[in-house]
Amino acid sequence: MLAQDSDMIATRFPVSIAEDVFVKNGQLIPTHTQLDNTTFDARVHNVHAATSNTATTILLRQNDQFITALLEPGSADVRSLEIARNLTIESLVRVLAWTTAGPQCANDGNNSEAVTIRICRLVVLSEAKADIPRSLVLHGAPGEESSPSEIPTAILNERLDNRLLDVRVAATGAIFKVSSGVHELAVEYLAALGFSFVPTPTLINYEFPGEEHLQFSLPYFDKSAWLTQTGEIHLGMALAADLDRVYDFHTVFRREEGIDARHLTEFTMLEMVFALQNDWTEVLDLAEGILIFLTRSLQEREKYMALTQVARRLYPSAGTLRLGLDTDGKCLRIKFSEAKAILRESLGLQSDDKDDLT
């Protein structure tokens, strides 16, 4: 199939053009300046089919950018016109075109109009099936009757069962990229403080005393093995080996009976271990410092601000977190007893001093 597609592309796109055109960082790059020729790959978001004598309009999607593509008799070849009339949404296509208008951006960062292009040639790289539910591919595109933020939670299971389609939605994909950004920023912050990355194992041959009921056990030939809940033992060993500051990002497994907002059977955790110089408040300083750095970087760096704008198409409150820092730019620190008093006196909740804060 790949060989066949490659042959089709080679036939439809002359080598002299295909070698000179590309898409870089999601932006359309012209091939020959005098003609503004461009070739790129995109998803079919919608098709307005036409008769044999009129133009066909295709709404294409490339990451968070929408592109209105026109195929007109006389401009596009006959085969491309035939392909366009039979396209299915979410198919992956490669087009040779020229740009005629740029995008218009609304104040909220969303494209109110799509880039407009005229297609010369069109090739289907991967054809999608014809019965994809529209609710799975709502992106906040121009002309869509309902926005993604209005999608009822009842279709959540349908979205999760079709995760590839769901992540193609720019807002959902932006969340994955922001999550990656958290990892990148944490590494940046910890490296600046002299921390070293030490990977810890996922499969171990011992149980944690007192937490045996929370560990997943599995047979390993004639022995027993467990999925780890934490890397603290191995990080502690690194500390004892005179690696003064170490950390690890790793997957944690817990055999929880129920799954809710506070209990998961699998999640990713950042663990940091370091030698104290004076007292335990250094732990608070590190936790506070990385939390402030992550939040400010995500909200102030252009790369992450752009992703947040895209995420707001689906989640309008994205990026609105505020830490409530004091005049010195620090997080508020209160005693446990003071927190309990706030719960009882200010919020009217019943909470004994001997109970935790859950």
CSV table of C-alpha atoms in Angstrom, one decimal:
chain,number,residue,atom,x,y,z
A,1,MET,CA,0.0,0.0,0.0
A,2,LEU,CA,2.8,2.4,0.8
A,3,ALA,CA,4.6,1.6,-2.4
A,4,GLN,CA,1.3,2.2,-4.3
A,5,ASP,CA,0.8,5.6,-2.6
A,6,SER,CA,4.4,6.6,-3.3
A,7,ASP,CA,3.8,5.8,-7.0
A,8,MET,CA,0.7,7.9,-7.0
A,9,ILE,CA,2.5,10.8,-5.4
A,10,ALA,CA,5.4,10.6,-7.8
A,11,THR,CA,3.0,10.5,-10.8
A,12,ARG,CA,0.8,13.4,-9.6
A,13,PHE,CA,3.6,15.6,-8.4
A,14,PRO,CA,6.6,16.2,-10.7
A,15,VAL,CA,9.9,15.6,-9.0
A,16,SER,CA,11.1,19.1,-9.7
A,17,ILE,CA,8.2,20.5,-7.6
A,18,ALA,CA,7.9,17.8,-4.9
A,19,GLU,CA,11.6,18.3,-3.9
A,20,ASP,CA,11.1,22.0,-3.5
A,21,VAL,CA,7.9,22.3,-1.4
A,22,PHE,CA,7.2,21.4,2.2
A,23,VAL,CA,5.4,22.4,5.3
A,24,LYS,CA,7.6,23.6,8.2
A,25,ASN,CA,6.3,24.0,11.8
A,26,GLY,CA,2.7,23.9,10.5
A,27,GLN,CA,3.2,26.9,8.1
A,28,LEU,CA,2.7,26.7,4.4
A,29,ILE,CA,6.0,27.2,2.7
A,30,PRO,CA,5.8,28.5,-1.0
A,31,THR,CA,7.9,26.6,-3.6
A,32,HIS,CA,8.3,29.2,-6.3
A,33,THR,CA,7.9,32.7,-5.1
A,34,GLN,CA,6.6,34.0,-8.4
A,35,LEU,CA,3.8,31.5,-8.4
A,36,ASP,CA,3.2,31.0,-4.7
A,37,ASN,CA,3.0,27.3,-5.3
A,38,THR,CA,2.6,25.2,-2.1
A,39,THR,CA,2.3,21.5,-1.5
A,40,PHE,CA,1.2,20.1,1.9
A,41,ASP,CA,-0.6,17.3,3.7
A,42,ALA,CA,-3.9,17.9,5.6
A,43,ARG,CA,-7.0,16.3,6.9
A,44,VAL,CA,-10.3,16.7,5.1
A,45,HIS,CA,-12.7,18.4,7.6
A,46,ASN,CA,-15.6,18.9,5.3
A,47,VAL,CA,-16.6,18.7,1.7
A,48,HIS,CA,-19.1,20.8,-0.3
A,49,ALA,CA,-19.5,18.6,-3.3
A,50,ALA,CA,-20.4,20.1,-6.7
A,51,THR,CA,-21.7,19.1,-10.0
A,52,SER,CA,-19.3,18.3,-12.9
A,53,ASN,CA,-19.5,21.9,-14.1
A,54,THR,CA,-19.0,23.8,-10.9
A,55,ALA,CA,-16.2,24.2,-8.2
A,56,THR,CA,-15.9,21.8,-5.3
A,57,THR,CA,-15.0,23.4,-1.9
A,58,ILE,CA,-13.0,21.4,0.7
A,59,LEU,CA,-12.4,22.6,4.2
A,60,LEU,CA,-8.9,21.2,5.1
A,61,ARG,CA,-7.4,21.0,8.6
A,62,GLN,CA,-3.7,21.1,9.4
A,63,ASN,CA,-3.1,21.0,13.2
A,64,ASP,CA,-5.1,24.1,14.5
A,65,GLN,CA,-5.2,25.8,11.1
A,66,PHE,CA,-8.2,25.6,8.7
A,67,ILE,CA,-7.8,25.9,5.0
A,68,THR,CA,-10.6,26.5,2.5
A,69,ALA,CA,-9.6,24.8,-0.8
A,70,LEU,CA,-11.3,25.4,-4.1
A,71,LEU,CA,-11.1,22.9,-7.1
A,72,GLU,CA,-12.4,24.4,-10.3
A,73,PRO,CA,-12.7,22.9,-13.8
A,74,GLY,CA,-9.9,24.4,-15.8
A,75,SER,CA,-7.7,24.9,-12.8
A,76,ALA,CA,-7.6,21.4,-11.3
A,77,ASP,CA,-7.0,18.3,-13.4
A,78,VAL,CA,-9.9,16.0,-14.1
A,79,ARG,CA,-8.7,13.2,-11.8
A,80,SER,CA,-8.4,15.6,-8.9
A,81,LEU,CA,-11.9,16.9,-9.4
A,82,GLU,CA,-13.2,13.4,-9.4
A,83,ILE,CA,-11.3,12.6,-6.2
A,84,ALA,CA,-12.6,15.7,-4.5
A,85,ARG,CA,-16.2,14.9,-5.1
A,86,ASN,CA,-15.8,11.6,-3.4
A,87,LEU,CA,-13.7,12.5,-0.4
A,88,THR,CA,-14.6,11.4,3.1
A,89,ILE,CA,-14.0,13.5,6.2
A,90,GLU,CA,-10.8,12.8,8.1
A,91,SER,CA,-9.1,11.4,5.0
A,92,LEU,CA,-5.4,12.5,4.7
A,93,VAL,CA,-4.6,14.2,1.4
A,94,ARG,CA,-1.7,15.9,-0.3
A,95,VAL,CA,-2.4,19.0,-2.4
A,96,LEU,CA,-0.6,21.2,-4.8
A,97,ALA,CA,-2.0,24.7,-4.7
A,98,TRP,CA,-1.4,28.4,-4.5
A,99,THR,CA,-2.4,30.7,-1.7
A,100,THR,CA,-4.8,33.5,-2.4
A,101,ALA,CA,-5.7,34.9,1.0
A,102,GLY,CA,-4.3,34.7,4.6
A,103,PRO,CA,-6.1,33.8,7.8
A,104,GLN,CA,-8.0,36.3,9.8
A,105,CYS,CA,-7.6,35.9,13.6
A,106,ALA,CA,-10.2,36.9,16.1
A,107,ASN,CA,-9.3,38.5,19.4
A,108,ASP,CA,-9.5,35.2,21.3
A,109,GLY,CA,-6.7,33.7,19.1
A,110,ASN,CA,-9.1,31.5,17.1
A,111,ASN,CA,-9.1,31.7,13.3
A,112,SER,CA,-12.4,33.3,12.3
A,113,GLU,CA,-11.6,32.5,8.7
A,114,ALA,CA,-9.6,29.8,6.9
A,115,VAL,CA,-6.7,30.4,4.6
A,116,THR,CA,-8.1,30.2,1.1
A,117,ILE,CA,-6.2,28.3,-1.6
A,118,ARG,CA,-6.9,27.0,-5.1
A,119,ILE,CA,-5.9,23.4,-5.7
A,120,CYS,CA,-4.2,22.2,-8.9
A,121,ARG,CA,-3.7,18.6,-8.0
A,122,LEU,CA,-5.1,16.4,-5.2
A,123,VAL,CA,-4.0,12.9,-4.0
A,124,VAL,CA,-5.5,10.8,-1.2
A,125,LEU,CA,-2.8,9.4,1.1
A,126,SER,CA,-5.1,7.6,3.5
A,127,GLU,CA,-8.9,7.3,3.0
A,128,ALA,CA,-11.1,7.4,6.1
A,129,LYS,CA,-14.3,5.4,6.4
A,130,ALA,CA,-17.5,7.2,5.6
A,131,ASP,CA,-19.5,6.7,8.8
A,132,ILE,CA,-17.4,8.7,11.3
A,133,PRO,CA,-19.8,10.5,13.8
A,134,ARG,CA,-19.6,14.3,13.4
A,135,SER,CA,-19.6,14.7,17.2
A,136,LEU,CA,-16.1,13.2,17.2
A,137,VAL,CA,-14.6,15.7,14.8
A,138,LEU,CA,-16.0,19.1,16.0
A,139,HIS,CA,-13.1,21.5,16.1
A,140,GLY,CA,-14.7,24.9,16.3
A,141,ALA,CA,-14.2,25.3,12.5
A,142,PRO,CA,-15.7,28.1,10.5
A,143,GLY,CA,-19.4,27.3,9.8
A,144,GLU,CA,-19.8,24.6,12.4
A,145,GLU,CA,-23.2,24.9,14.1
A,146,SER,CA,-22.2,23.7,17.5
A,147,SER,CA,-18.9,24.4,19.2
A,148,PRO,CA,-16.9,21.7,21.0
A,149,SER,CA,-17.6,23.3,24.3
A,150,GLU,CA,-21.3,22.5,23.9
A,151,ILE,CA,-20.7,18.7,23.3
A,152,PRO,CA,-22.5,16.8,26.1
A,153,THR,CA,-20.5,14.7,28.5
A,154,ALA,CA,-22.7,11.8,27.5
A,155,ILE,CA,-20.4,11.2,24.5
A,156,LEU,CA,-17.2,11.0,26.6
A,157,ASN,CA,-17.1,7.3,26.3
A,158,GLU,CA,-17.5,7.5,22.5
A,159,ARG,CA,-14.6,10.0,22.4
A,160,LEU,CA,-12.4,7.7,24.5
A,161,ASP,CA,-13.3,4.7,22.3
A,162,ASN,CA,-12.1,6.7,19.3
A,163,ARG,CA,-9.1,8.4,21.0
A,164,LEU,CA,-7.2,9.0,17.7
A,165,LEU,CA,-10.0,11.0,16.3
A,166,ASP,CA,-10.4,12.8,19.6
A,167,VAL,CA,-6.8,13.8,19.8
A,168,ARG,CA,-6.9,15.1,16.2
A,169,VAL,CA,-9.2,17.9,17.6
A,170,ALA,CA,-6.7,20.7,18.0
A,171,ALA,CA,-7.9,21.6,21.5
A,172,THR,CA,-7.3,18.1,22.8
A,173,GLY,CA,-4.0,17.8,21.0
A,174,ALA,CA,-3.0,21.1,22.6
A,175,ILE,CA,-3.5,19.6,26.1
A,176,PHE,CA,-1.1,16.7,25.2
A,177,LYS,CA,1.5,19.3,24.1
A,178,VAL,CA,1.0,21.4,27.3
A,179,SER,CA,1.5,18.2,29.3
A,180,SER,CA,4.7,17.6,27.4
A,181,GLY,CA,5.6,21.2,28.2
A,182,VAL,CA,5.2,20.6,31.9
A,183,HIS,CA,7.8,17.8,31.6
A,184,GLU,CA,10.2,20.0,29.6
A,185,LEU,CA,9.9,22.9,32.1
A,186,ALA,CA,10.4,20.7,35.1
A,187,VAL,CA,13.6,19.3,33.7
A,188,GLU,CA,14.7,22.8,32.9
A,189,TYR,CA,14.0,24.0,36.4
A,190,LEU,CA,15.6,21.0,38.2
A,191,ALA,CA,18.7,21.1,35.9
A,192,ALA,CA,19.3,24.7,36.9
A,193,LEU,CA,19.3,23.6,40.5
A,194,GLY,CA,21.8,20.9,39.9
A,195,PHE,CA,19.5,17.9,40.0
A,196,SER,CA,20.4,14.8,38.0
A,197,PHE,CA,17.9,12.5,36.3
A,198,VAL,CA,18.1,8.9,37.7
A,199,PRO,CA,15.7,6.4,36.1
A,200,THR,CA,14.1,3.9,38.5
A,201,PRO,CA,12.6,0.5,37.7
A,202,THR,CA,8.9,-0.3,37.1
A,203,LEU,CA,9.2,-4.0,37.8
A,204,ILE,CA,10.6,-4.9,41.2
A,205,ASN,CA,11.1,-8.1,43.3
A,206,TYR,CA,10.0,-6.8,46.7
A,207,GLU,CA,6.9,-5.4,48.4
A,208,PHE,CA,6.6,-2.2,50.3
A,209,PRO,CA,5.9,-2.9,54.0
A,210,GLY,CA,2.4,-1.9,55.0
A,211,GLU,CA,1.3,-1.2,51.4
A,212,GLU,CA,1.1,-4.8,50.1
A,213,HIS,CA,-2.6,-4.4,49.3
A,214,LEU,CA,-1.9,-1.5,46.9
A,215,GLN,CA,0.7,-3.3,44.8
A,216,PHE,CA,0.0,-5.2,41.6
A,217,SER,CA,1.6,-8.6,41.8
A,218,LEU,CA,2.4,-10.8,38.8
A,219,PRO,CA,4.1,-14.1,38.2
A,220,TYR,CA,7.6,-14.0,36.7
A,221,PHE,CA,8.5,-17.5,35.8
A,222,ASP,CA,9.0,-19.3,39.1
A,223,LYS,CA,9.3,-16.0,41.1
A,224,SER,CA,7.0,-13.2,42.2
A,225,ALA,CA,7.3,-9.6,40.9
A,226,TRP,CA,5.5,-6.3,41.6
A,227,LEU,CA,4.7,-3.1,39.8
A,228,THR,CA,6.3,-0.2,41.7
A,229,GLN,CA,4.4,2.5,43.5
A,230,THR,CA,7.4,4.8,43.9
A,231,GLY,CA,11.0,5.2,43.0
A,232,GLU,CA,11.9,6.6,46.4
A,233,ILE,CA,14.0,3.6,47.5
A,234,HIS,CA,16.2,3.7,44.4
A,235,LEU,CA,16.4,7.5,44.5
A,236,GLY,CA,17.4,7.2,48.2
A,237,MET,CA,20.1,4.7,47.2
A,238,ALA,CA,21.4,7.3,44.7
A,239,LEU,CA,21.4,9.9,47.5
A,240,ALA,CA,23.5,7.5,49.6
A,241,ALA,CA,25.9,7.1,46.7
A,242,ASP,CA,26.6,10.9,47.1
A,243,LEU,CA,24.4,12.1,44.2
A,244,ASP,CA,23.1,15.0,46.3
A,245,ARG,CA,20.1,15.9,44.1
A,246,VAL,CA,18.2,13.4,42.0
A,247,TYR,CA,14.8,13.1,40.4
A,248,ASP,CA,12.8,10.8,38.2
A,249,PHE,CA,9.6,10.9,36.0
A,250,HIS,CA,8.0,7.5,36.1
A,251,THR,CA,4.8,5.6,35.8
A,252,VAL,CA,3.2,4.6,39.1
A,253,PHE,CA,0.8,1.7,39.6
A,254,ARG,CA,-1.6,1.3,42.5
A,255,ARG,CA,-4.2,-1.4,43.0
A,256,GLU,CA,-7.1,0.8,43.9
A,257,GLU,CA,-10.5,-0.7,44.4
A,258,GLY,CA,-12.2,2.4,43.0
A,259,ILE,CA,-11.2,5.1,40.5
A,260,ASP,CA,-12.2,8.7,41.1
A,261,ALA,CA,-10.7,12.2,41.1
A,262,ARG,CA,-8.1,11.3,43.8
A,263,HIS,CA,-7.5,7.6,43.1
A,264,LEU,CA,-6.0,6.2,39.9
A,265,THR,CA,-4.5,2.8,39.1
A,266,GLU,CA,-1.9,4.3,36.9
A,267,PHE,CA,-0.4,7.8,36.7
A,268,THR,CA,2.9,9.7,36.1
A,269,MET,CA,4.8,11.1,39.0
A,270,LEU,CA,7.7,13.4,39.5
A,271,GLU,CA,9.8,12.4,42.5
A,272,MET,CA,12.7,14.6,43.8
A,273,VAL,CA,15.2,13.6,46.5
A,274,PHE,CA,17.9,15.8,47.8
A,275,ALA,CA,20.2,16.2,50.8
A,276,LEU,CA,18.9,18.9,53.3
A,277,GLN,CA,21.4,21.5,54.2
A,278,ASN,CA,19.5,23.0,57.2
A,279,ASP,CA,15.9,22.0,57.9
A,280,TRP,CA,12.7,20.6,56.3
A,281,THR,CA,11.5,24.0,55.0
A,282,GLU,CA,13.9,23.4,52.1
A,283,VAL,CA,11.3,20.8,50.9
A,284,LEU,CA,8.7,23.5,50.9
A,285,ASP,CA,11.0,25.9,49.1
A,286,LEU,CA,11.6,23.4,46.3
A,287,ALA,CA,7.9,22.5,45.9
A,288,GLU,CA,6.9,26.1,45.9
A,289,GLY,CA,9.6,27.1,43.5
A,290,ILE,CA,8.8,24.5,40.9
A,291,LEU,CA,5.1,25.1,41.1
A,292,ILE,CA,5.5,28.9,40.6
A,293,PHE,CA,8.0,28.3,37.8
A,294,LEU,CA,5.7,25.9,35.9
A,295,THR,CA,2.6,28.0,36.3
A,296,ARG,CA,4.3,31.3,35.2
A,297,SER,CA,6.1,29.7,32.3
A,298,LEU,CA,2.9,28.0,31.0
A,299,GLN,CA,1.1,31.3,31.2
A,300,GLU,CA,3.8,33.7,30.0
A,301,ARG,CA,5.9,31.9,27.4
A,302,GLU,CA,4.6,32.4,23.9
A,303,LYS,CA,4.8,28.7,22.9
A,304,TYR,CA,2.5,27.7,25.7
A,305,MET,CA,0.2,30.7,25.5
A,306,ALA,CA,-0.5,29.7,21.9
A,307,LEU,CA,-1.4,26.2,23.0
A,308,THR,CA,-3.6,27.5,25.7
A,309,GLN,CA,-5.5,29.6,23.3
A,310,VAL,CA,-6.2,26.5,21.2
A,311,ALA,CA,-7.2,24.5,24.2
A,312,ARG,CA,-9.8,27.2,25.0
A,313,ARG,CA,-11.8,26.2,22.0
A,314,LEU,CA,-12.9,23.1,24.0
A,315,TYR,CA,-12.1,24.3,27.5
A,316,PRO,CA,-12.8,28.0,27.9
A,317,SER,CA,-11.3,28.1,31.4
A,318,ALA,CA,-7.9,26.8,30.3
A,319,GLY,CA,-5.0,28.9,31.5
A,320,THR,CA,-7.0,30.8,34.2
A,321,LEU,CA,-5.2,29.2,37.2
A,322,ARG,CA,-4.0,31.7,39.8
A,323,LEU,CA,-1.7,30.8,42.6
A,324,GLY,CA,-2.6,33.7,45.0
A,325,LEU,CA,1.0,34.7,45.7
A,326,ASP,CA,1.8,37.3,48.4
A,327,THR,CA,3.6,40.7,47.7
A,328,ASP,CA,7.0,38.8,47.7
A,329,GLY,CA,5.8,36.4,45.0
A,330,LYS,CA,5.6,33.5,47.5
A,331,CYS,CA,2.8,31.0,48.2
A,332,LEU,CA,0.9,31.5,51.4
A,333,ARG,CA,2.1,29.2,54.2
A,334,ILE,CA,-0.2,28.4,57.1
A,335,LYS,CA,-0.1,25.9,59.9
A,336,PHE,CA,-2.3,22.8,59.8
A,337,SER,CA,-4.4,24.1,62.7
A,338,GLU,CA,-4.9,27.4,60.9
A,339,ALA,CA,-6.1,25.5,57.8
A,340,LYS,CA,-8.6,23.5,60.0
A,341,ALA,CA,-9.9,26.8,61.4
A,342,ILE,CA,-10.5,28.2,57.9
A,343,LEU,CA,-12.4,25.0,56.9
A,344,ARG,CA,-14.7,25.3,60.0
A,345,GLU,CA,-15.1,29.1,60.4
A,346,SER,CA,-14.8,30.5,56.9
A,347,LEU,CA,-16.2,27.6,54.8
A,348,GLY,CA,-18.6,26.1,57.4
A,349,LEU,CA,-17.2,22.5,57.0
A,350,GLN,CA,-17.0,20.0,59.8
A,351,SER,CA,-13.3,19.0,60.2
A,352,ASP,CA,-11.7,17.7,63.3
A,353,ASP,CA,-8.1,18.7,64.0
A,354,LYS,CA,-7.1,15.0,64.1
A,355,ASP,CA,-8.5,14.4,60.6
A,356,ASP,CA,-6.5,14.9,57.4
A,357,LEU,CA,-7.6,17.4,54.7
A,358,THR,CA,-9.4,15.0,52.4
